[in-house]
Amino acid sequence: SNPDVKYVYHQTWAYAQGSTYAPFENYGKNQLTMYNAIANVSQRVKDIVAIDMLVPAGTAIQNARTSALGDAFNVSDGYHLNNIGKYIAAATWFETIFGQSVVGNSYKGGFSDFEVLVAQNAAHLAIAKPFEITSMATYEAQPIPLTSSVLVDFGNAAPSPSWNQMAGFTVNSKINLKDSLNVFVGMALTVTQRFNAINTDGARATTTPLNMPQNVSSQSFYGNSKGVFNGITTPQGVIEISGLINTLTYNFSFFGSRAASDNRETKYTLTGANTGSGSLNPSSNSTAIATVNNIRPNAEGKIILTVTSGTANLSANGWFYLNAAKITSNNN
């Protein structure tokens, strides 16, 4: 009976696409189907209940999922929000209640500048369009000098902490990179010439400076420079490394491994403003890495990685492998 009471409708969010929570079956385990159902109810709720405010937290989360952060706002159960997800929801509540843009708010909650940029803008865009997704694909982290290594796992085993996982081996597969401290560094990897597929017979116990868990060392992107396999020949696999600072130089270490007895030498070539290469024999390898130092990006801040069979490769199909990589920058 209090005339000053205000009613607020909190729009929930769709579950993570990989959620195993049973109610997700109601939406065919499809995140967009669930989001569209939530948005539809949100539009009609004012005709059912007298509400004064709508907080479009679900749209804010969905906006953020279109950014480089990806579908990374839930805890392991796939439906509760993690800390950055809660920050986005709180930012949406703040702007709804106070009518003040949250973009540029000084409270960062311990998140990186890029995460805050995405979170605040996701909320702000949801206020403007509460019932539809606004793409944030153009929001990218600014390139920064690397103060911690960038570690890359080429495979699709369970992801390992501190490692970026690149599971896509076909053209246009892309990931945005974090360093080993979980900070976005503005770098991205994009496949421009495909590999054949993923191999799972690499070494599980290794002794290298990369300190790889077995989930990383045991899987690889592989190619065949000679002969047909899986219906194709892949003379080389090529990955574009972008978002680099063209006044710095970068160091690269590569690991390749596959249970075998013949020589399957693999060559890793890096091309930017200058070029360097290194090779190793991945056959039953558990200790060797190939290192290429002091590569400077081109004017666009890019370095091209080409992986192919080396001159000592004796395998009939010219097999070559890329299991893992480590990237650092020379900041002096």
mmCIF file of C-alpha atoms in Angstrom, residues 109-315:
data_model
loop_
_atom_site.group_PDB
_atom_site.id
_atom_site.type_symbol
_atom_site.label_atom_id
_atom_site.label_comp_id
_atom_site.label_asym_id
_atom_site.label_seq_id
_atom_site.Cartn_x
_atom_site.Cartn_y
_atom_site.Cartn_z
ATOM 1 C CA GLY A 109 36.758 -4.540 -9.190
ATOM 2 C CA GLY A 110 40.235 -5.954 -9.718
ATOM 3 C CA PHE A 111 39.660 -6.659 -13.424
ATOM 4 C CA SER A 112 41.934 -5.677 -16.302
ATOM 5 C CA ASP A 113 41.312 -2.485 -18.255
ATOM 6 C CA PHE A 114 40.047 -4.504 -21.204
ATOM 7 C CA GLU A 115 37.634 -6.564 -19.107
ATOM 8 C CA VAL A 116 36.275 -3.365 -17.546
ATOM 9 C CA LEU A 117 35.917 -1.759 -20.987
ATOM 10 C CA VAL A 118 33.848 -4.684 -22.244
ATOM 11 C CA ALA A 119 31.801 -5.046 -19.050
ATOM 12 C CA GLN A 120 30.849 -1.385 -18.744
ATOM 13 C CA ASN A 121 29.992 -1.025 -22.426
ATOM 14 C CA ALA A 122 28.025 -4.291 -22.433
ATOM 15 C CA ALA A 123 25.834 -2.891 -19.665
ATOM 16 C CA HIS A 124 25.482 0.522 -21.307
ATOM 17 C CA LEU A 125 24.528 -0.991 -24.670
ATOM 18 C CA ALA A 126 21.964 -3.232 -22.967
ATOM 19 C CA ILE A 127 20.274 -0.198 -21.411
ATOM 20 C CA ALA A 128 20.008 1.333 -24.895
ATOM 21 C CA LYS A 129 18.680 -1.897 -26.470
ATOM 22 C CA PRO A 130 17.374 -4.154 -23.691
ATOM 23 C CA PHE A 131 15.756 -6.803 -25.893
ATOM 24 C CA GLU A 132 18.392 -7.416 -28.549
ATOM 25 C CA ILE A 133 22.067 -8.310 -28.716
ATOM 26 C CA THR A 134 24.556 -5.612 -29.689
ATOM 27 C CA SER A 135 27.754 -6.999 -31.179
ATOM 28 C CA MET A 136 30.974 -6.087 -29.381
ATOM 29 C CA ALA A 137 33.256 -7.863 -31.829
ATOM 30 C CA THR A 138 35.154 -4.627 -32.507
ATOM 31 C CA TYR A 139 36.158 -4.221 -28.854
ATOM 32 C CA GLU A 140 39.750 -5.376 -28.654
ATOM 33 C CA ALA A 141 42.435 -5.138 -26.019
ATOM 34 C CA GLN A 142 45.230 -2.696 -26.798
ATOM 35 C CA PRO A 143 48.640 -4.266 -27.469
ATOM 36 C CA ILE A 144 50.933 -4.107 -24.452
ATOM 37 C CA PRO A 145 54.526 -5.199 -23.803
ATOM 38 C CA LEU A 146 54.569 -8.702 -22.365
ATOM 39 C CA THR A 147 55.550 -8.765 -18.709
ATOM 40 C CA SER A 148 54.535 -12.425 -18.455
ATOM 41 C CA SER A 149 54.762 -15.184 -21.055
ATOM 42 C CA VAL A 150 51.957 -15.968 -23.484
ATOM 43 C CA LEU A 151 51.462 -19.748 -23.600
ATOM 44 C CA VAL A 152 49.500 -21.458 -26.378
ATOM 45 C CA ASP A 153 48.092 -24.994 -26.444
ATOM 46 C CA PHE A 154 47.284 -26.298 -29.940
ATOM 47 C CA GLY A 155 44.676 -29.000 -29.330
ATOM 48 C CA ASN A 156 41.266 -29.706 -27.856
ATOM 49 C CA ALA A 157 41.919 -31.565 -24.601
ATOM 50 C CA ALA A 158 40.616 -30.097 -21.347
ATOM 51 C CA PRO A 159 42.018 -26.533 -21.114
ATOM 52 C CA SER A 160 44.917 -25.981 -18.710
ATOM 53 C CA PRO A 161 45.307 -22.983 -16.365
ATOM 54 C CA SER A 162 47.592 -20.218 -17.684
ATOM 55 C CA TRP A 163 47.401 -21.635 -21.227
ATOM 56 C CA ASN A 164 45.470 -20.215 -24.171
ATOM 57 C CA GLN A 165 43.856 -23.055 -26.076
ATOM 58 C CA MET A 166 43.563 -22.914 -29.848
ATOM 59 C CA ALA A 167 41.297 -25.779 -30.853
ATOM 60 C CA GLY A 168 40.430 -24.649 -34.385
ATOM 61 C CA PHE A 169 42.916 -25.741 -37.069
ATOM 62 C CA THR A 170 41.033 -24.599 -40.191
ATOM 63 C CA VAL A 171 41.154 -21.255 -42.024
ATOM 64 C CA ASN A 172 39.853 -18.250 -40.039
ATOM 65 C CA SER A 173 39.987 -20.057 -36.685
ATOM 66 C CA LYS A 174 40.944 -17.307 -34.220
ATOM 67 C CA ILE A 175 41.670 -16.801 -30.534
ATOM 68 C CA ASN A 176 42.498 -13.692 -28.508
ATOM 69 C CA LEU A 177 45.431 -14.177 -26.183
ATOM 70 C CA LYS A 178 46.049 -13.690 -22.474
ATOM 71 C CA ASP A 179 49.368 -13.893 -20.700
ATOM 72 C CA SER A 180 50.060 -16.522 -18.053
ATOM 73 C CA LEU A 181 48.624 -14.175 -15.398
ATOM 74 C CA ASN A 182 45.263 -14.120 -17.238
ATOM 75 C CA VAL A 183 45.635 -10.571 -18.616
ATOM 76 C CA PHE A 184 44.483 -9.835 -22.178
ATOM 77 C CA VAL A 185 47.496 -8.532 -24.090
ATOM 78 C CA GLY A 186 45.882 -7.391 -27.355
ATOM 79 C CA MET A 187 47.341 -10.282 -29.363
ATOM 80 C CA ALA A 188 45.424 -12.759 -31.505
ATOM 81 C CA LEU A 189 46.165 -15.897 -33.507
ATOM 82 C CA THR A 190 44.355 -16.581 -36.788
ATOM 83 C CA VAL A 191 44.825 -19.644 -39.001
ATOM 84 C CA THR A 192 45.340 -18.510 -42.611
ATOM 85 C CA GLN A 193 46.383 -21.896 -44.066
ATOM 86 C CA ARG A 194 44.876 -24.934 -42.424
ATOM 87 C CA PHE A 195 46.482 -27.895 -40.728
ATOM 88 C CA ASN A 196 45.171 -31.392 -41.432
ATOM 89 C CA ALA A 197 43.688 -32.169 -38.003
ATOM 90 C CA ILE A 198 44.548 -32.771 -34.327
ATOM 91 C CA ASN A 199 46.804 -35.615 -33.197
ATOM 92 C CA THR A 200 46.586 -37.020 -29.649
ATOM 93 C CA ASP A 201 49.738 -39.174 -29.512
ATOM 94 C CA GLY A 202 52.277 -36.662 -28.234
ATOM 95 C CA ALA A 203 54.434 -37.134 -25.137
ATOM 96 C CA ARG A 204 52.556 -36.977 -21.853
ATOM 97 C CA ALA A 205 55.590 -36.531 -19.608
ATOM 98 C CA THR A 206 57.985 -33.819 -20.790
ATOM 99 C CA THR A 207 61.003 -31.923 -19.517
ATOM 100 C CA THR A 208 61.286 -28.567 -21.291
ATOM 101 C CA PRO A 209 61.372 -24.865 -20.362
ATOM 102 C CA LEU A 210 57.681 -24.688 -21.317
ATOM 103 C CA ASN A 211 56.670 -26.775 -18.261
ATOM 104 C CA MET A 212 53.700 -28.264 -20.090
ATOM 105 C CA PRO A 213 50.943 -30.287 -18.460
ATOM 106 C CA GLN A 214 50.127 -33.482 -20.350
ATOM 107 C CA ASN A 215 46.900 -31.997 -21.709
ATOM 108 C CA VAL A 216 49.088 -29.582 -23.659
ATOM 109 C CA SER A 217 52.055 -31.757 -24.637
ATOM 110 C CA SER A 218 50.030 -34.759 -25.799
ATOM 111 C CA GLN A 219 48.014 -32.998 -28.512
ATOM 112 C CA SER A 220 49.074 -31.188 -31.661
ATOM 113 C CA PHE A 221 47.995 -29.607 -34.894
ATOM 114 C CA TYR A 222 49.565 -31.729 -37.629
ATOM 115 C CA GLY A 223 49.990 -31.522 -41.366
ATOM 116 C CA ASN A 224 51.198 -33.639 -44.287
ATOM 117 C CA SER A 225 53.360 -31.858 -46.843
ATOM 118 C CA LYS A 226 53.406 -34.894 -49.158
ATOM 119 C CA GLY A 227 50.708 -37.356 -50.138
ATOM 120 C CA VAL A 228 47.016 -37.321 -49.330
ATOM 121 C CA PHE A 229 45.680 -37.996 -45.830
ATOM 122 C CA ASN A 230 42.085 -37.469 -44.701
ATOM 123 C CA GLY A 231 41.407 -36.552 -48.320
ATOM 124 C CA ILE A 232 43.812 -33.595 -48.389
ATOM 125 C CA THR A 233 47.456 -32.550 -48.547
ATOM 126 C CA THR A 234 48.534 -29.701 -46.269
ATOM 127 C CA PRO A 235 51.944 -28.462 -47.465
ATOM 128 C CA GLN A 236 52.181 -26.025 -44.561
ATOM 129 C CA GLY A 237 50.115 -24.659 -41.722
ATOM 130 C CA VAL A 238 50.163 -20.864 -41.373
ATOM 131 C CA ILE A 239 49.089 -18.758 -38.395
ATOM 132 C CA GLU A 240 48.973 -14.956 -38.313
ATOM 133 C CA ILE A 241 50.051 -13.432 -34.995
ATOM 134 C CA SER A 242 48.531 -9.944 -34.724
ATOM 135 C CA GLY A 243 48.267 -7.199 -32.117
ATOM 136 C CA LEU A 244 52.031 -6.920 -31.642
ATOM 137 C CA ILE A 245 53.988 -3.724 -30.985
ATOM 138 C CA ASN A 246 56.153 -3.017 -34.017
ATOM 139 C CA THR A 247 58.859 -1.238 -32.020
ATOM 140 C CA LEU A 248 59.544 -4.360 -29.939
ATOM 141 C CA THR A 249 61.065 -7.733 -30.783
ATOM 142 C CA TYR A 250 59.573 -11.063 -29.748
ATOM 143 C CA ASN A 251 60.945 -14.475 -28.785
ATOM 144 C CA PHE A 252 59.240 -17.768 -29.620
ATOM 145 C CA SER A 253 59.640 -21.338 -28.389
ATOM 146 C CA PHE A 254 57.841 -24.279 -29.999
ATOM 147 C CA PHE A 255 57.228 -27.869 -28.943
ATOM 148 C CA GLY A 256 56.305 -30.689 -31.292
ATOM 149 C CA SER A 257 55.777 -34.332 -30.375
ATOM 150 C CA ARG A 258 54.255 -37.502 -31.794
ATOM 151 C CA ALA A 259 54.964 -41.147 -30.939
ATOM 152 C CA ALA A 260 57.048 -42.331 -33.901
ATOM 153 C CA SER A 261 60.491 -43.698 -34.786
ATOM 154 C CA ASP A 262 61.270 -42.051 -38.148
ATOM 155 C CA ASN A 263 62.590 -38.510 -38.589
ATOM 156 C CA ARG A 264 59.670 -36.103 -38.882
ATOM 157 C CA GLU A 265 61.645 -32.883 -38.636
ATOM 158 C CA THR A 266 59.347 -29.884 -38.340
ATOM 159 C CA LYS A 267 60.410 -26.357 -39.259
ATOM 160 C CA TYR A 268 58.928 -23.250 -37.627
ATOM 161 C CA THR A 269 59.479 -20.015 -39.584
ATOM 162 C CA LEU A 270 58.534 -16.555 -38.314
ATOM 163 C CA THR A 271 58.261 -13.635 -40.726
ATOM 164 C CA GLY A 272 57.737 -10.016 -39.751
ATOM 165 C CA ALA A 273 60.089 -7.135 -40.512
ATOM 166 C CA ASN A 274 62.777 -9.827 -40.332
ATOM 167 C CA THR A 275 62.722 -13.627 -40.544
ATOM 168 C CA GLY A 276 63.963 -16.471 -38.374
ATOM 169 C CA SER A 277 63.389 -20.207 -38.133
ATOM 170 C CA GLY A 278 64.024 -23.200 -35.916
ATOM 171 C CA SER A 279 63.548 -26.956 -36.265
ATOM 172 C CA LEU A 280 63.128 -30.078 -34.158
ATOM 173 C CA ASN A 281 62.347 -33.755 -34.676
ATOM 174 C CA PRO A 282 58.968 -34.407 -32.986
ATOM 175 C CA SER A 283 59.256 -38.208 -33.170
ATOM 176 C CA SER A 284 58.791 -39.418 -29.575
ATOM 177 C CA ASN A 285 60.124 -36.034 -28.440
ATOM 178 C CA SER A 286 59.783 -35.107 -24.775
ATOM 179 C CA THR A 287 62.705 -32.723 -24.241
ATOM 180 C CA ALA A 288 63.541 -30.655 -27.329
ATOM 181 C CA ILE A 289 62.109 -27.273 -28.256
ATOM 182 C CA ALA A 290 62.754 -24.976 -31.221
ATOM 183 C CA THR A 291 63.550 -21.373 -30.295
ATOM 184 C CA VAL A 292 63.485 -18.299 -32.534
ATOM 185 C CA ASN A 293 64.444 -14.976 -30.958
ATOM 186 C CA ASN A 294 64.352 -11.268 -31.782
ATOM 187 C CA ILE A 295 61.650 -11.245 -34.450
ATOM 188 C CA ARG A 296 60.256 -7.777 -35.120
ATOM 189 C CA PRO A 297 56.636 -7.413 -36.314
ATOM 190 C CA ASN A 298 55.875 -5.732 -39.617
ATOM 191 C CA ALA A 299 54.425 -2.214 -39.750
ATOM 192 C CA GLU A 300 50.936 -3.619 -39.098
ATOM 193 C CA GLY A 301 52.076 -5.313 -35.881
ATOM 194 C CA LYS A 302 51.962 -8.826 -37.335
ATOM 195 C CA ILE A 303 54.274 -11.837 -37.508
ATOM 196 C CA ILE A 304 53.472 -14.866 -39.680
ATOM 197 C CA LEU A 305 54.214 -18.365 -38.352
ATOM 198 C CA THR A 306 54.684 -21.057 -41.009
ATOM 199 C CA VAL A 307 54.916 -24.700 -39.896
ATOM 200 C CA THR A 308 56.028 -27.366 -42.363
ATOM 201 C CA SER A 309 58.292 -30.391 -42.777
ATOM 202 C CA GLY A 310 62.041 -29.743 -42.487
ATOM 203 C CA THR A 311 64.763 -30.803 -44.916
ATOM 204 C CA ALA A 312 65.703 -33.808 -42.729
ATOM 205 C CA ASN A 313 62.119 -35.093 -42.629
ATOM 206 C CA LEU A 314 62.068 -38.705 -43.880
ATOM 207 C CA SER A 315 58.390 -39.579 -43.365
#
